[in-house]
Short mmCIF file of C-alpha atoms in Angstrom, two decimals:
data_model
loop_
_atom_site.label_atom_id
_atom_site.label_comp_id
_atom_site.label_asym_id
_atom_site.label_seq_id
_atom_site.Cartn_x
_atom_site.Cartn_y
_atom_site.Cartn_z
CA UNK A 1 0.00 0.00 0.00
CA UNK A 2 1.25 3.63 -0.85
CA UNK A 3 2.32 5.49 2.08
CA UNK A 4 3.83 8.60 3.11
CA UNK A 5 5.83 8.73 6.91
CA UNK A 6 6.91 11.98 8.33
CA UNK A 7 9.60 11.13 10.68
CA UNK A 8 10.91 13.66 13.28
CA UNK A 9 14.92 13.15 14.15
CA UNK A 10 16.89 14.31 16.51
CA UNK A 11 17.46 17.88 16.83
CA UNK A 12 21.13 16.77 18.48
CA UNK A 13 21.00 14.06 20.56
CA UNK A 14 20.91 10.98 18.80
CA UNK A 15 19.28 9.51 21.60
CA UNK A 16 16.21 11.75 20.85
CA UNK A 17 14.73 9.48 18.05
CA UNK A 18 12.25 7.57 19.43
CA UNK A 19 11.71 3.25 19.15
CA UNK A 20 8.99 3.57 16.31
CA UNK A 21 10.82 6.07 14.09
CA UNK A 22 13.92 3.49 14.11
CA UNK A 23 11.57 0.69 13.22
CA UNK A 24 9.44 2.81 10.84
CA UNK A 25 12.93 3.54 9.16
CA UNK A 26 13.46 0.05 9.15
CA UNK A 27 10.67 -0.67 6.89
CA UNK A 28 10.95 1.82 4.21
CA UNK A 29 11.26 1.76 0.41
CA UNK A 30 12.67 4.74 0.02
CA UNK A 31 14.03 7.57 2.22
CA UNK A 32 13.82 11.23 1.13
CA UNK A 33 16.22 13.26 3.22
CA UNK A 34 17.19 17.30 3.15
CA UNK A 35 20.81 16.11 3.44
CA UNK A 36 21.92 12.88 2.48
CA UNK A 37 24.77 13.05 4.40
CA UNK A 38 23.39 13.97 7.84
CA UNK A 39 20.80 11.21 7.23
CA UNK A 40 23.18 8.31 6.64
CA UNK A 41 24.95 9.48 10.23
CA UNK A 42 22.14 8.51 11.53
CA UNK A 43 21.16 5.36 9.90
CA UNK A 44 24.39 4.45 10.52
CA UNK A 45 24.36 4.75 14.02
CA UNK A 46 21.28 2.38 13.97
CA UNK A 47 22.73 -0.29 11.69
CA UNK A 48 19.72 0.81 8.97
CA UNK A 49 20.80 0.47 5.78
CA UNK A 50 18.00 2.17 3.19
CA UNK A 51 18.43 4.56 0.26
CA UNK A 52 18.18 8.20 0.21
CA UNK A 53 17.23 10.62 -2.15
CA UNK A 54 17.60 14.44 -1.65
CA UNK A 55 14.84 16.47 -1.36
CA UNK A 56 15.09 19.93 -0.13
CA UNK A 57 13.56 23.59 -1.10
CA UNK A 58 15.89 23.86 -3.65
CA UNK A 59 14.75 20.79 -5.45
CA UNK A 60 11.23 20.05 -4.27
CA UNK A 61 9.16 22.08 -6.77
CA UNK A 62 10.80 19.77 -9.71
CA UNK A 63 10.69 16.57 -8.04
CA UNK A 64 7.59 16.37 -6.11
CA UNK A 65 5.19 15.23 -9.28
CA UNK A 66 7.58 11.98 -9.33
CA UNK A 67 7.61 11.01 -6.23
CA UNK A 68 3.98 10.74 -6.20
CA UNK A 69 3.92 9.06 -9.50
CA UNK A 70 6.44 7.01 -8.07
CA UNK A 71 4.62 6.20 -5.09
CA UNK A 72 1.46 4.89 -6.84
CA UNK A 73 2.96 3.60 -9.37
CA UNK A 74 5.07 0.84 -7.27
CA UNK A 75 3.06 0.81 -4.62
CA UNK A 76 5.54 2.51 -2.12
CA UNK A 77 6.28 3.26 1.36
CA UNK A 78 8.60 5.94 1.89
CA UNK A 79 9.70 8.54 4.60
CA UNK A 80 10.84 12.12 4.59
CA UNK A 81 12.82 13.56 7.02
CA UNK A 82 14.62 16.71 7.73
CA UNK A 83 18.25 17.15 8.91
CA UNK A 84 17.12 17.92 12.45
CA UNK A 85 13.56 17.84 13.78
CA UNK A 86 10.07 17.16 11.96
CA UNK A 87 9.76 18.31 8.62
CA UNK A 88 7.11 20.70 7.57
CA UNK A 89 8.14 22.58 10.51
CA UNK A 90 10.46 25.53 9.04
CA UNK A 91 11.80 22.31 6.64
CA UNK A 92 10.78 21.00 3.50
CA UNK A 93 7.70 18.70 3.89
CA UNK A 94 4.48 20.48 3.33
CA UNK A 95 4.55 20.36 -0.64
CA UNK A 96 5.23 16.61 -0.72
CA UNK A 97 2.18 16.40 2.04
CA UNK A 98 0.03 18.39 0.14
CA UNK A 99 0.13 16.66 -3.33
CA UNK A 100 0.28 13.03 -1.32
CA UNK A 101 -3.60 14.39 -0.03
CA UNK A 102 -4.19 15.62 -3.41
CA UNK A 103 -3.96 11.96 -4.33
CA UNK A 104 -5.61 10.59 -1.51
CA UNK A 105 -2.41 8.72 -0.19
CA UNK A 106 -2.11 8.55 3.27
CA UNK A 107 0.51 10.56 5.07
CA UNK A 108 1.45 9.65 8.67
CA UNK A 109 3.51 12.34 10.53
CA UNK A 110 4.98 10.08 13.89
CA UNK A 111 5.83 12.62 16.90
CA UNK A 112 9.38 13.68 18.01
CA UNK A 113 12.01 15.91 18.39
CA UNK A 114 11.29 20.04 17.18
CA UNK A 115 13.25 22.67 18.64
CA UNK A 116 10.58 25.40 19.59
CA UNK A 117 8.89 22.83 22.02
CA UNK A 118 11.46 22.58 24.93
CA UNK A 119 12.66 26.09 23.80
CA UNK A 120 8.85 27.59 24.91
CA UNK A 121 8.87 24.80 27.80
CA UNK A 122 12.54 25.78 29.40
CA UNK A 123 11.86 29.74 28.68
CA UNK A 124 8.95 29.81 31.75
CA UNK A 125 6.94 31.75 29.83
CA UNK A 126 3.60 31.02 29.66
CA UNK A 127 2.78 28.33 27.10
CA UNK A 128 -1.07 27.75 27.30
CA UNK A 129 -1.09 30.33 24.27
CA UNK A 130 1.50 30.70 21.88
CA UNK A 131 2.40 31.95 18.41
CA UNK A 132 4.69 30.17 16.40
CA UNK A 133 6.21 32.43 13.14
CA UNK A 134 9.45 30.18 11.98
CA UNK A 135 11.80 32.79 10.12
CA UNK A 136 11.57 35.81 9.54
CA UNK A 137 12.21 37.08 5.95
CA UNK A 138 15.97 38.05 5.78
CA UNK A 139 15.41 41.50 4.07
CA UNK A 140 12.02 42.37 2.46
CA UNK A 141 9.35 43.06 5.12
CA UNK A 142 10.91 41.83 7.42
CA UNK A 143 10.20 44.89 9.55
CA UNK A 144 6.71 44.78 8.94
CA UNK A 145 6.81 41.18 10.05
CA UNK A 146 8.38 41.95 13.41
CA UNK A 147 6.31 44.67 14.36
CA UNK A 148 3.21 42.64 13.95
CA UNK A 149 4.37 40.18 16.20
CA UNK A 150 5.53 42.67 19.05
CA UNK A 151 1.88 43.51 18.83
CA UNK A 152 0.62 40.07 18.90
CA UNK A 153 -0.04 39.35 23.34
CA UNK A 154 0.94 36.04 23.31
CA UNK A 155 4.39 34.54 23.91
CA UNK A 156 5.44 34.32 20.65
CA UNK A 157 8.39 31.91 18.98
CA UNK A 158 11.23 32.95 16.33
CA UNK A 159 13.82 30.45 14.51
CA UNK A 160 16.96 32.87 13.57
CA UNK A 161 20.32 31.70 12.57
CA UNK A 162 23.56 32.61 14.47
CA UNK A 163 24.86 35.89 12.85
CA UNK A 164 21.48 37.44 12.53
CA UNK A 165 20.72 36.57 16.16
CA UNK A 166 22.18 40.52 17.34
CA UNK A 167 20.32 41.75 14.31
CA UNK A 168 16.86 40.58 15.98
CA UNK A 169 18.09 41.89 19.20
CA UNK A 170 18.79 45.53 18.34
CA UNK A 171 15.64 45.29 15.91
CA UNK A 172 13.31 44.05 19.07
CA UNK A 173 14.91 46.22 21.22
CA UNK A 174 14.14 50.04 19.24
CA UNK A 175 10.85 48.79 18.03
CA UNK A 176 9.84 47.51 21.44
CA UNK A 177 11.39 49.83 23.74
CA UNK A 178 13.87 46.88 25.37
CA UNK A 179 9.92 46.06 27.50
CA UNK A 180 9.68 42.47 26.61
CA UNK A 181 11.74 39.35 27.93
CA UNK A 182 13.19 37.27 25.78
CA UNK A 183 14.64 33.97 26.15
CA UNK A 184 17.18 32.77 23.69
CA UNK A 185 17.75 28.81 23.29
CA UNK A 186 20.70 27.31 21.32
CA UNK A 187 22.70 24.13 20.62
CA UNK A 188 19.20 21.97 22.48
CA UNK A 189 19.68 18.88 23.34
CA UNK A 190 23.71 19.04 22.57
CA UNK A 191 26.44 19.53 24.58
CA UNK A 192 27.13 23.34 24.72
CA UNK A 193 23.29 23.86 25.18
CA UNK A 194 22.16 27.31 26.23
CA UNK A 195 19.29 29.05 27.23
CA UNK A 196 19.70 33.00 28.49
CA UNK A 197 17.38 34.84 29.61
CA UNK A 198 16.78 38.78 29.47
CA UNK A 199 15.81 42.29 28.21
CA UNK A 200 17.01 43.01 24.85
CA UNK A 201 19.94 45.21 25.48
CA UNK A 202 21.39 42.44 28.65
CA UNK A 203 21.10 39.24 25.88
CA UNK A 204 22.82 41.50 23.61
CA UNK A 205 25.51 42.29 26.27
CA UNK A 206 26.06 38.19 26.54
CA UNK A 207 25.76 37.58 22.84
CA UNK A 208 28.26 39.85 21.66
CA UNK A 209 31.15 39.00 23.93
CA UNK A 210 31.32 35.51 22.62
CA UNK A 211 31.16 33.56 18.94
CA UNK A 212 27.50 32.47 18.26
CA UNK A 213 27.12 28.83 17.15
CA UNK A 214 23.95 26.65 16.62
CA UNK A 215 20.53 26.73 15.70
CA UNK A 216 18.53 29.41 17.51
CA UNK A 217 15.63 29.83 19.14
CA UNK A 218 14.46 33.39 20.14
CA UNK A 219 11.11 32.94 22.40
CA UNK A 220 9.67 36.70 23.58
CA UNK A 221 7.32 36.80 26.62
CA UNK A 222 3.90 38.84 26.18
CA UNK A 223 3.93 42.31 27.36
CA UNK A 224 2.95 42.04 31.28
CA UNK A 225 1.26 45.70 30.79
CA UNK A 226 -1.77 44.64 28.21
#
């Protein structure tokens, strides 16, 4: 039977994947990674031996009409998976989703490892309401972007990459008059893990005395005044 399978991995810690996305690995036809490379680390580590085809945001638009063919056609099972995390979550995944329901093929998206959950859960923010954006756009509106989310009262959850990290800092801090907490995640799960915690101007203080490394996770508190 055709089937698609979403698989979350580890974020860092190998030891993150969970029992049924090893065995669900296991069973595959086919594996379509972002980066072939990282993926066969990990298969490696668990003695799987499958094989992987890239597909990333640079290639999906051309090759997602043939997986699908290729899926009906020999009646596959395959998996998709991102170099850290679950994809469709800032990662490739959601055009491959969206044509397999097109199709009516069944997609099955097992839980696991993302980075904004124990970056919202470790912050101590409130997390009965939040707003999760992803990236923001590197240039174009990005501004426009930002400000709409200051304005937005609910903790609210970024993705930014290392040397842009003081960029958002200085950005939040004029347009929000250095009011809100933020709380600033990186490396999760690995060994130099790090969560700070502070006003604008003091996590820019800590940030620039040192080399940034890692994924990042920028969480902002709601404004304790609305």
């Amino acid at each position: 039977m055709s089937e698609i399978y979403i698989i979350p991995t580890p974020i860092g810690n190998l030891g993150d994947i969970t029992y049924r996305a090893i065995e669900t690995l296991k069973n595959m036809d086919l594996i379509y990674a972002e980066d072939t490379r990282t993926t066969h680390k990990l298969l490696s580590h668990y003695e799987i031996s499958k094989r992987t085809i890239s597909y990333h945001q640079h290639n999906e638009h051309k090759i997602v009409d043939n997986i699908i063919d290729n899926i009906i056609n020999n009646n596959q099972k395959i998996a998709l998976v991102s170099d850290a995390g679950t994809p469709g979550i800032s990662d490739p995944g959601f055009l491959l989703i969206n044509k397999a329901k097109s199709k009516d093929i069944p997609v099955f998206c097992l839980p696991g490892p993302t980075a904004l959950i124990p970056a919202i859960v470790q912050s101590g923010f409130a997390s009965d309401e939040f707003y999760f954006f992803g990236f923001l756009p590197h240039k174009k509106g990005r501004k426009k972007k930002l400000i709409k989310l200051l304005e937005n009262n609910s903790t609210t959850i970024l993705y930014e990459s290392p040397h842009r990290l003081l960029k958002l800092l200085e950005e939040i801090k004029e347009l929000d008059k250095n009011d809100r907490k933020i709380s600033v995640s990186r490396e999760l799960t690995k060994i130099h893990e790090e969560t700070v915690q502070g006003f604008p101007d003091q996590l820019i203080s800590h940030f620039s005395k040192k080399t940034i490394k890692g994924e990042i996770v920028v969480v902002m508190d709601k404004l304790q005044n609305k």
